[in-house]
PDB file of C-alpha atoms in Angstrom:
ATOM      1  CA  MET A   1       0.000   0.000   0.000  1.00  0.00           C
ATOM      2  CA  ASN A   2       2.906   2.345   0.693  1.00  0.00           C
ATOM      3  CA  TYR A   3       4.200   1.874  -2.842  1.00  0.00           C
ATOM      4  CA  LEU A   4       0.851   2.949  -4.233  1.00  0.00           C
ATOM      5  CA  MET A   5       0.958   6.115  -2.150  1.00  0.00           C
ATOM      6  CA  TYR A   6       4.510   6.836  -3.296  1.00  0.00           C
ATOM      7  CA  ALA A   7       3.458   6.363  -6.909  1.00  0.00           C
ATOM      8  CA  VAL A   8       0.489   8.722  -6.502  1.00  0.00           C
ATOM      9  CA  ILE A   9       2.690  11.365  -4.874  1.00  0.00           C
ATOM     10  CA  LEU A  10       5.266  11.021  -7.665  1.00  0.00           C
ATOM     11  CA  ILE A  11       2.565  11.377 -10.331  1.00  0.00           C
ATOM     12  CA  LEU A  12       1.182  14.483  -8.647  1.00  0.00           C
ATOM     13  CA  LEU A  13       4.662  15.978  -8.421  1.00  0.00           C
ATOM     14  CA  LEU A  14       5.313  15.230 -12.086  1.00  0.00           C
ATOM     15  CA  ILE A  15       2.033  16.850 -13.115  1.00  0.00           C
ATOM     16  CA  PHE A  16       2.873  19.900 -11.004  1.00  0.00           C
ATOM     17  CA  ILE A  17       6.358  20.131 -12.517  1.00  0.00           C
ATOM     18  CA  LYS A  18       4.996  19.680 -16.041  1.00  0.00           C
ATOM     19  CA  GLU A  19       2.552  22.546 -15.558  1.00  0.00           C
ATOM     20  CA  THR A  20       4.992  24.939 -13.893  1.00  0.00           C
ATOM     21  CA  ILE A  21       8.463  24.130 -15.266  1.00  0.00           C
ATOM     22  CA  HIS A  22       7.857  22.446 -18.593  1.00  0.00           C
ATOM     23  CA  LYS A  23      11.491  22.552 -19.754  1.00  0.00           C
ATOM     24  CA  LEU A  24      12.729  20.550 -16.759  1.00  0.00           C
ATOM     25  CA  HIS A  25       9.933  18.000 -16.907  1.00  0.00           C
ATOM     26  CA  GLY A  26      11.981  15.445 -18.867  1.00  0.00           C
ATOM     27  CA  LEU A  27      14.835  15.633 -16.386  1.00  0.00           C
ATOM     28  CA  PHE A  28      12.515  15.100 -13.434  1.00  0.00           C
ATOM     29  CA  VAL A  29      10.814  12.184 -15.176  1.00  0.00           C
ATOM     30  CA  ILE A  30      14.170  10.449 -15.584  1.00  0.00           C
ATOM     31  CA  ILE A  31      15.119  11.134 -11.951  1.00  0.00           C
ATOM     32  CA  PHE A  32      11.784   9.795 -10.694  1.00  0.00           C
ATOM     33  CA  PHE A  33      12.119   6.781 -12.985  1.00  0.00           C
ATOM     34  CA  PHE A  34      15.429   5.827 -11.383  1.00  0.00           C
ATOM     35  CA  VAL A  35      14.095   6.440  -7.872  1.00  0.00           C
ATOM     36  CA  LEU A  36      11.060   4.271  -8.589  1.00  0.00           C
ATOM     37  CA  LEU A  37      13.234   1.617 -10.236  1.00  0.00           C
ATOM     38  CA  TYR A  38      15.459   1.546  -7.155  1.00  0.00           C
ATOM     39  CA  PHE A  39      12.466   1.140  -4.839  1.00  0.00           C
ATOM     40  CA  LEU A  40      10.939  -1.582  -6.973  1.00  0.00           C
ATOM     41  CA  LEU A  41      14.175  -3.529  -7.234  1.00  0.00           C
ATOM     42  CA  SER A  42      15.309  -3.177  -3.638  1.00  0.00           C
ATOM     43  CA  MET A  43      11.947  -3.593  -1.931  1.00  0.00           C
ATOM     44  CA  LEU A  44      10.056  -5.977  -4.201  1.00  0.00           C
ATOM     45  CA  ALA A  45      12.024  -7.698  -6.952  1.00  0.00           C
ATOM     46  CA  ILE A  46      15.217  -8.721  -5.165  1.00  0.00           C
ATOM     47  CA  PRO A  47      13.479 -10.144  -2.043  1.00  0.00           C
ATOM     48  CA  PHE A  48      11.074 -12.024  -4.321  1.00  0.00           C
ATOM     49  CA  ILE A  49      13.954 -13.445  -6.347  1.00  0.00           C
ATOM     50  CA  GLU A  50      15.823 -14.465  -3.192  1.00  0.00           C
ATOM     51  CA  GLN A  51      12.713 -16.256  -1.915  1.00  0.00           C
ATOM     52  CA  LEU A  52      12.244 -17.938  -5.283  1.00  0.00           C
ATOM     53  CA  LEU A  53      15.871 -19.040  -5.325  1.00  0.00           C
ATOM     54  CA  SER A  54      15.612 -20.467  -1.812  1.00  0.00           C
ATOM     55  CA  TYR A  55      12.827 -22.755  -3.042  1.00  0.00           C
ATOM     56  CA  ALA A  56      14.741 -23.881  -6.113  1.00  0.00           C
ATOM     57  CA  SER A  57      18.232 -24.045  -4.638  1.00  0.00           C
ATOM     58  CA  THR A  58      18.679 -27.738  -5.455  1.00  0.00           C
ATOM     59  CA  VAL A  59      18.114 -27.284  -9.180  1.00  0.00           C
ATOM     60  CA  PRO A  60      21.367 -26.421 -10.982  1.00  0.00           C
ATOM     61  CA  TYR A  61      21.711 -23.085 -12.803  1.00  0.00           C
ATOM     62  CA  VAL A  62      18.412 -21.668 -11.537  1.00  0.00           C
ATOM     63  CA  PRO A  63      20.037 -18.688  -9.756  1.00  0.00           C
ATOM     64  CA  GLN A  64      22.086 -17.865 -12.829  1.00  0.00           C
ATOM     65  CA  LEU A  65      19.023 -18.052 -15.072  1.00  0.00           C
ATOM     66  CA  VAL A  66      16.931 -15.863 -12.765  1.00  0.00           C
ATOM     67  CA  TYR A  67      19.615 -13.192 -12.416  1.00  0.00           C
ATOM     68  CA  SER A  68      20.271 -13.287 -16.164  1.00  0.00           C
ATOM     69  CA  ALA A  69      16.573 -12.733 -16.838  1.00  0.00           C
ATOM     70  CA  LEU A  70      16.447  -9.857 -14.345  1.00  0.00           C
ATOM     71  CA  PHE A  71      19.544  -8.270 -15.900  1.00  0.00           C
ATOM     72  CA  TYR A  72      18.031  -8.622 -19.371  1.00  0.00           C
ATOM     73  CA  GLN A  73      14.740  -7.041 -18.246  1.00  0.00           C
ATOM     74  CA  ILE A  74      16.586  -4.103 -16.709  1.00  0.00           C
ATOM     75  CA  GLY A  75      18.387  -3.685 -20.038  1.00  0.00           C
ATOM     76  CA  LEU A  76      15.023  -3.620 -21.811  1.00  0.00           C
ATOM     77  CA  PHE A  77      13.789  -0.946 -19.400  1.00  0.00           C
ATOM     78  CA  PHE A  78      16.793   1.224 -20.186  1.00  0.00           C
ATOM     79  CA  GLN A  79      16.386   0.635 -23.901  1.00  0.00           C
ATOM     80  CA  SER A  80      12.748   1.720 -23.785  1.00  0.00           C
ATOM     81  CA  LEU A  81      13.715   4.768 -21.721  1.00  0.00           C
ATOM     82  CA  PHE A  82      16.301   5.813 -24.306  1.00  0.00           C
ATOM     83  CA  ASP A  83      13.905   5.102 -27.179  1.00  0.00           C
ATOM     84  CA  GLU A  84      11.225   7.238 -25.541  1.00  0.00           C
ATOM     85  CA  GLU A  85      13.655  10.135 -25.219  1.00  0.00           C
ATOM     86  CA  GLU A  86      14.616   9.635 -28.896  1.00  0.00           C
ATOM     87  CA  TYR A  87      18.074   8.241 -28.158  1.00  0.00           C
ATOM     88  CA  GLY A  88      17.519   4.950 -29.941  1.00  0.00           C
ATOM     89  CA  THR A  89      21.223   4.465 -30.621  1.00  0.00           C
ATOM     90  CA  PHE A  90      22.024   4.507 -26.905  1.00  0.00           C
ATOM     91  CA  GLY A  91      19.188   2.054 -26.269  1.00  0.00           C
ATOM     92  CA  GLU A  92      20.627  -0.337 -28.816  1.00  0.00           C
ATOM     93  CA  LEU A  93      24.074   0.133 -27.265  1.00  0.00           C
ATOM     94  CA  VAL A  94      22.675  -0.771 -23.837  1.00  0.00           C
ATOM     95  CA  MET A  95      21.025  -3.940 -25.139  1.00  0.00           C
ATOM     96  CA  PHE A  96      24.140  -4.884 -27.107  1.00  0.00           C
ATOM     97  CA  SER A  97      26.205  -4.492 -23.927  1.00  0.00           C
ATOM     98  CA  VAL A  98      23.734  -6.558 -21.903  1.00  0.00           C
ATOM     99  CA  ARG A  99      23.823  -9.322 -24.501  1.00  0.00           C
ATOM    100  CA  ILE A 100      27.624  -9.333 -24.589  1.00  0.00           C
ATOM    101  CA  VAL A 101      27.863  -9.492 -20.781  1.00  0.00           C
ATOM    102  CA  LEU A 102      25.373 -12.370 -20.637  1.00  0.00           C
ATOM    103  CA  LEU A 103      27.147 -14.181 -23.461  1.00  0.00           C
ATOM    104  CA  ILE A 104      30.511 -13.884 -21.726  1.00  0.00           C
ATOM    105  CA  TYR A 105      29.040 -15.071 -18.429  1.00  0.00           C
ATOM    106  CA  TRP A 106      27.263 -18.082 -19.916  1.00  0.00           C
ATOM    107  CA  THR A 107      30.293 -18.969 -22.056  1.00  0.00           C
ATOM    108  CA  SER A 108      32.416 -19.199 -18.917  1.00  0.00           C
ATOM    109  CA  GLU A 109      29.729 -21.301 -17.208  1.00  0.00           C
ATOM    110  CA  PHE A 110      29.528 -23.577 -20.247  1.00  0.00           C
ATOM    111  CA  ALA A 111      33.328 -23.889 -20.282  1.00  0.00           C
ATOM    112  CA  LYS A 112      33.233 -25.196 -16.698  1.00  0.00           C
ATOM    113  CA  VAL A 113      30.690 -27.828 -17.675  1.00  0.00           C
ATOM    114  CA  LEU A 114      32.725 -28.837 -20.719  1.00  0.00           C
ATOM    115  CA  THR A 115      35.917 -29.231 -18.673  1.00  0.00           C
ATOM    116  CA  ASN A 116      34.080 -31.413 -16.159  1.00  0.00           C
ATOM    117  CA  PHE A 117      32.542 -33.436 -18.966  1.00  0.00           C
ATOM    118  CA  SER A 118      35.889 -33.889 -20.736  1.00  0.00           C
ATOM    119  CA  SER A 119      37.566 -34.994 -17.486  1.00  0.00           C
ATOM    120  CA  ILE A 120      34.836 -37.618 -17.024  1.00  0.00           C
ATOM    121  CA  LEU A 121      35.362 -38.813 -20.582  1.00  0.00           C
ATOM    122  CA  GLU A 122      39.128 -39.044 -20.048  1.00  0.00           C
ATOM    123  CA  LYS A 123      38.601 -41.197 -16.958  1.00  0.00           C
ATOM    124  CA  LEU A 124      36.383 -43.543 -18.938  1.00  0.00           C
ATOM    125  CA  GLN A 125      39.086 -44.209 -21.534  1.00  0.00           C
TER     126      GLN A 125
END
């Protein structure tokens, strides 16, 4: 319920700023977006993910998959923010960077599995 009140207060502030200081409205929207994103991640998303991971802790690679999905969704949020402000190139750069980071991470994870698998195969010979 508190989050709903915060959202209503933020909307009212944004409307007030838009009507009084129209030139700074875009800047305040971006600031409020990051404040709201911080609250949503720190108060709702991360505790939910930690609870979800505690239930599925025995299944391999579940934490990595969940954090990869969260990282990808945050990248999509930033891409849509840049696209809305007509900086589509920066949005594409953000998503390209997110994809590269995830690819590097999963390549290293896959390399660990392949080394374990190859050591098992060498022991069988």
